[in-house]
mmCIF file of C-alpha atoms in Angstrom:
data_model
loop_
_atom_site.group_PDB
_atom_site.id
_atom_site.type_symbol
_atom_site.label_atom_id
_atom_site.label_comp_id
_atom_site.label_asym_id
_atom_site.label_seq_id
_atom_site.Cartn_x
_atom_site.Cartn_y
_atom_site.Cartn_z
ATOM 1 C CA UNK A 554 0.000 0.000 0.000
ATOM 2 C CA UNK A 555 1.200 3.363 -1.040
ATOM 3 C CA UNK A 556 2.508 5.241 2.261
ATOM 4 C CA UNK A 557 0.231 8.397 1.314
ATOM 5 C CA UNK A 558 -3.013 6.356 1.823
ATOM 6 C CA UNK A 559 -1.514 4.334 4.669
ATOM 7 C CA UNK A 560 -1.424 7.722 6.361
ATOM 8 C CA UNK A 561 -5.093 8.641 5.303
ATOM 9 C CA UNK A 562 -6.534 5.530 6.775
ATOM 10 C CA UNK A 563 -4.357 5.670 9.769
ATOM 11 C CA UNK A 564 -5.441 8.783 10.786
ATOM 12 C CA UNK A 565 -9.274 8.293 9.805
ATOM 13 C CA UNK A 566 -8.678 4.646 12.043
ATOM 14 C CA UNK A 567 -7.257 6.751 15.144
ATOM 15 C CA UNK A 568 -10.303 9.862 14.657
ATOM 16 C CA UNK A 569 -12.915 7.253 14.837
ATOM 17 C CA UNK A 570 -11.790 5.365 17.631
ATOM 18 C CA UNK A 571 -11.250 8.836 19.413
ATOM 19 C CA UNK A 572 -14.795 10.121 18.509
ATOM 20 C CA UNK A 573 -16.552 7.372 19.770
ATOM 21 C CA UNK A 574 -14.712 7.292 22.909
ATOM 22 C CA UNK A 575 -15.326 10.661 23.547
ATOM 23 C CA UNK A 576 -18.945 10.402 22.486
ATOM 24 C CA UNK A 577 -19.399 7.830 25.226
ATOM 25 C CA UNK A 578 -16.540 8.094 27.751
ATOM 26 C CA UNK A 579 -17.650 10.189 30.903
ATOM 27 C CA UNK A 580 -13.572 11.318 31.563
ATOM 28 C CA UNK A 581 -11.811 14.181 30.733
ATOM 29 C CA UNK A 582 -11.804 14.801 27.136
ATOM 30 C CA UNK A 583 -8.359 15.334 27.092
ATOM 31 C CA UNK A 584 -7.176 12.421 28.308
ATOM 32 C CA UNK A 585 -9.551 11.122 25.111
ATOM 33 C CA UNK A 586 -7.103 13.008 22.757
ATOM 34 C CA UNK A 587 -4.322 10.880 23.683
ATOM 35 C CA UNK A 588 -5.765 7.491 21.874
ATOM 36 C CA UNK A 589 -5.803 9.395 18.354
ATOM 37 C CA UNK A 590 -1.955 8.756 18.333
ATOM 38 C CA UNK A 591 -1.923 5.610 19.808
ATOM 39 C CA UNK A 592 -4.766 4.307 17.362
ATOM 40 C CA UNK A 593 -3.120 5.975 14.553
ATOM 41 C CA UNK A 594 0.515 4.442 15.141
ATOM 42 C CA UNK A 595 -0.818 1.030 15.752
ATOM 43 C CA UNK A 596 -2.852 0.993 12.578
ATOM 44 C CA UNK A 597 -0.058 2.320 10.519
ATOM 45 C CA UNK A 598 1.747 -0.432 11.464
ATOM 46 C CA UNK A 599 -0.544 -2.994 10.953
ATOM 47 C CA UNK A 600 -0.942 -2.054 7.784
ATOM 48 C CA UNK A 601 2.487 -2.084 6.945
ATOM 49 C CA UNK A 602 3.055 -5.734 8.503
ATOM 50 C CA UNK A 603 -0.306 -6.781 7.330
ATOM 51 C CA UNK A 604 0.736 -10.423 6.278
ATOM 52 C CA UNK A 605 3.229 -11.435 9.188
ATOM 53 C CA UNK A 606 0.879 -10.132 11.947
ATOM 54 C CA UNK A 607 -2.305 -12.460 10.638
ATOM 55 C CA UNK A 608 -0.241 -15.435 10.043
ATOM 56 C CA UNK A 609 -0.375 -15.765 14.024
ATOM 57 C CA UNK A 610 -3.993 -15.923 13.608
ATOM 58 C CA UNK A 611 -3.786 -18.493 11.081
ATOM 59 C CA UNK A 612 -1.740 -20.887 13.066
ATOM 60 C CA UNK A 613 -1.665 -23.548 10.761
ATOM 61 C CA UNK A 614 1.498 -25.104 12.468
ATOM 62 C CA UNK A 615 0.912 -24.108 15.768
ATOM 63 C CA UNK A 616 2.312 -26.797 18.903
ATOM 64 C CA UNK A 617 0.484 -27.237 21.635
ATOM 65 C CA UNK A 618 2.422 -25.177 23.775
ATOM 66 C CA UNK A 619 1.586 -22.351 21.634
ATOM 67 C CA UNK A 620 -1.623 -22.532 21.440
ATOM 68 C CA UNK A 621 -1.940 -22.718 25.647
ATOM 69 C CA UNK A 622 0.560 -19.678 25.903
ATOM 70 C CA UNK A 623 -2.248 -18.409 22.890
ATOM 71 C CA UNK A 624 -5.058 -19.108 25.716
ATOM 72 C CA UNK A 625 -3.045 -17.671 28.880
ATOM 73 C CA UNK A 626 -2.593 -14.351 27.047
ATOM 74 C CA UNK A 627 -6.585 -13.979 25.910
ATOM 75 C CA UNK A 628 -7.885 -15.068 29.426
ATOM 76 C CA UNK A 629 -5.539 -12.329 30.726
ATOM 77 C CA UNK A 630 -6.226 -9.677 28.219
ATOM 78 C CA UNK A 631 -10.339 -10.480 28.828
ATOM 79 C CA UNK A 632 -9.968 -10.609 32.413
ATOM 80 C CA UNK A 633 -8.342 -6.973 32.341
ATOM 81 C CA UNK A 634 -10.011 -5.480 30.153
ATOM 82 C CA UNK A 635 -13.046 -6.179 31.677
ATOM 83 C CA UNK A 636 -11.860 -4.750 34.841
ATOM 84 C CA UNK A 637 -10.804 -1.620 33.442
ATOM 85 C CA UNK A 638 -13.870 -1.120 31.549
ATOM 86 C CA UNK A 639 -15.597 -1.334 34.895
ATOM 87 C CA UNK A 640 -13.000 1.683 36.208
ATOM 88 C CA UNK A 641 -13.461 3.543 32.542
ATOM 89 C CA UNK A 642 -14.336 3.021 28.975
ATOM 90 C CA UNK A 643 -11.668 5.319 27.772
ATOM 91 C CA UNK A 644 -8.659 3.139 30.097
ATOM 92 C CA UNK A 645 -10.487 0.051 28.619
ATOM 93 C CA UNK A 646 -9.646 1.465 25.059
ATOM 94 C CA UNK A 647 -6.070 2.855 26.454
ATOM 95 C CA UNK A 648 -5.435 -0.545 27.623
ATOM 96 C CA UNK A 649 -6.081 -2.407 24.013
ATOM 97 C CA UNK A 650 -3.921 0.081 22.116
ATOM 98 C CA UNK A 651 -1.502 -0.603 23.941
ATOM 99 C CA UNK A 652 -1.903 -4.354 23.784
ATOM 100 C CA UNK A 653 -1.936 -3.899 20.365
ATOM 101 C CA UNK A 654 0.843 -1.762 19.932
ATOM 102 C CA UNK A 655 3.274 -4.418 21.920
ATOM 103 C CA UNK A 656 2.029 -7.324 19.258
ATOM 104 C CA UNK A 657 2.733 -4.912 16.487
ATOM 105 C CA UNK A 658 6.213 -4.217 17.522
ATOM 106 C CA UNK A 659 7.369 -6.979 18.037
ATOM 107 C CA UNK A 660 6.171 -8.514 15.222
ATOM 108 C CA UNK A 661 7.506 -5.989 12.840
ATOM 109 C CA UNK A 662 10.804 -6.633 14.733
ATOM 110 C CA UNK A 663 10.368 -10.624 13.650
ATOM 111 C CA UNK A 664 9.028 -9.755 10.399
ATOM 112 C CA UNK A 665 12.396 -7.418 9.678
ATOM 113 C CA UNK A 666 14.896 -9.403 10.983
ATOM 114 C CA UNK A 667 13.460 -12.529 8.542
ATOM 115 C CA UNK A 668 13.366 -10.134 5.783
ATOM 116 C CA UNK A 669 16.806 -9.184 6.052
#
């Protein structure tokens, strides 16, 4: 994808998860600002390492040990998430960016070093 429209839908990504956090988050809106870069970097990233971050989702040759430390991670990420969406919607949407933006570094880091 073309960097220019990379950037376009990375920034139209991080407005709409912004605007509908503020819409319904009952915090201080500035605090809401903050997830437009978050959401923006992650999805620029994404984008960029489209292929190697689904192929974890794929899993075709995933061991078992794997797929538990697969299951460890998701019962941790729903059990906190649901706590901090009982403390605030807009920590609750703080807290996923920044899950997401650890899985996206990292696998860019993979996905560079087996490019190279």
């Amino acid at each position: 994808m073309r960097p220019t429209l990379r950037y376009f839908v990375s920034i139209f990504i991080g407005l709409i998860v912004t605007v509908s956090v503020a819409k319904f988050a009952t915090t201080d809106h500035l605090l809401t600002i903050l997830l437009f870069p978050l959401y923006a970097a992650v999805s620029s990233m994404v984008i960029v390492h489209w292929q190697a971050y689904f192929a974890l989702f794929r899993g075709d040759d995933t061991s078992a040990s794997q797929r538990k430390r697969s299951g460890v991670v998701g019962g941790v990420v729903a059990w906190t998430g649901t706590l901090l969406a009982q403390i605030s919607l807009l920590a609750c949407v703080a807290g996923f960016g920044l899950l997401l933006l650890g899985m996206i570094v990292v696998v860019a880091e993979c996905d560079e070093s087996s490019r190279a």
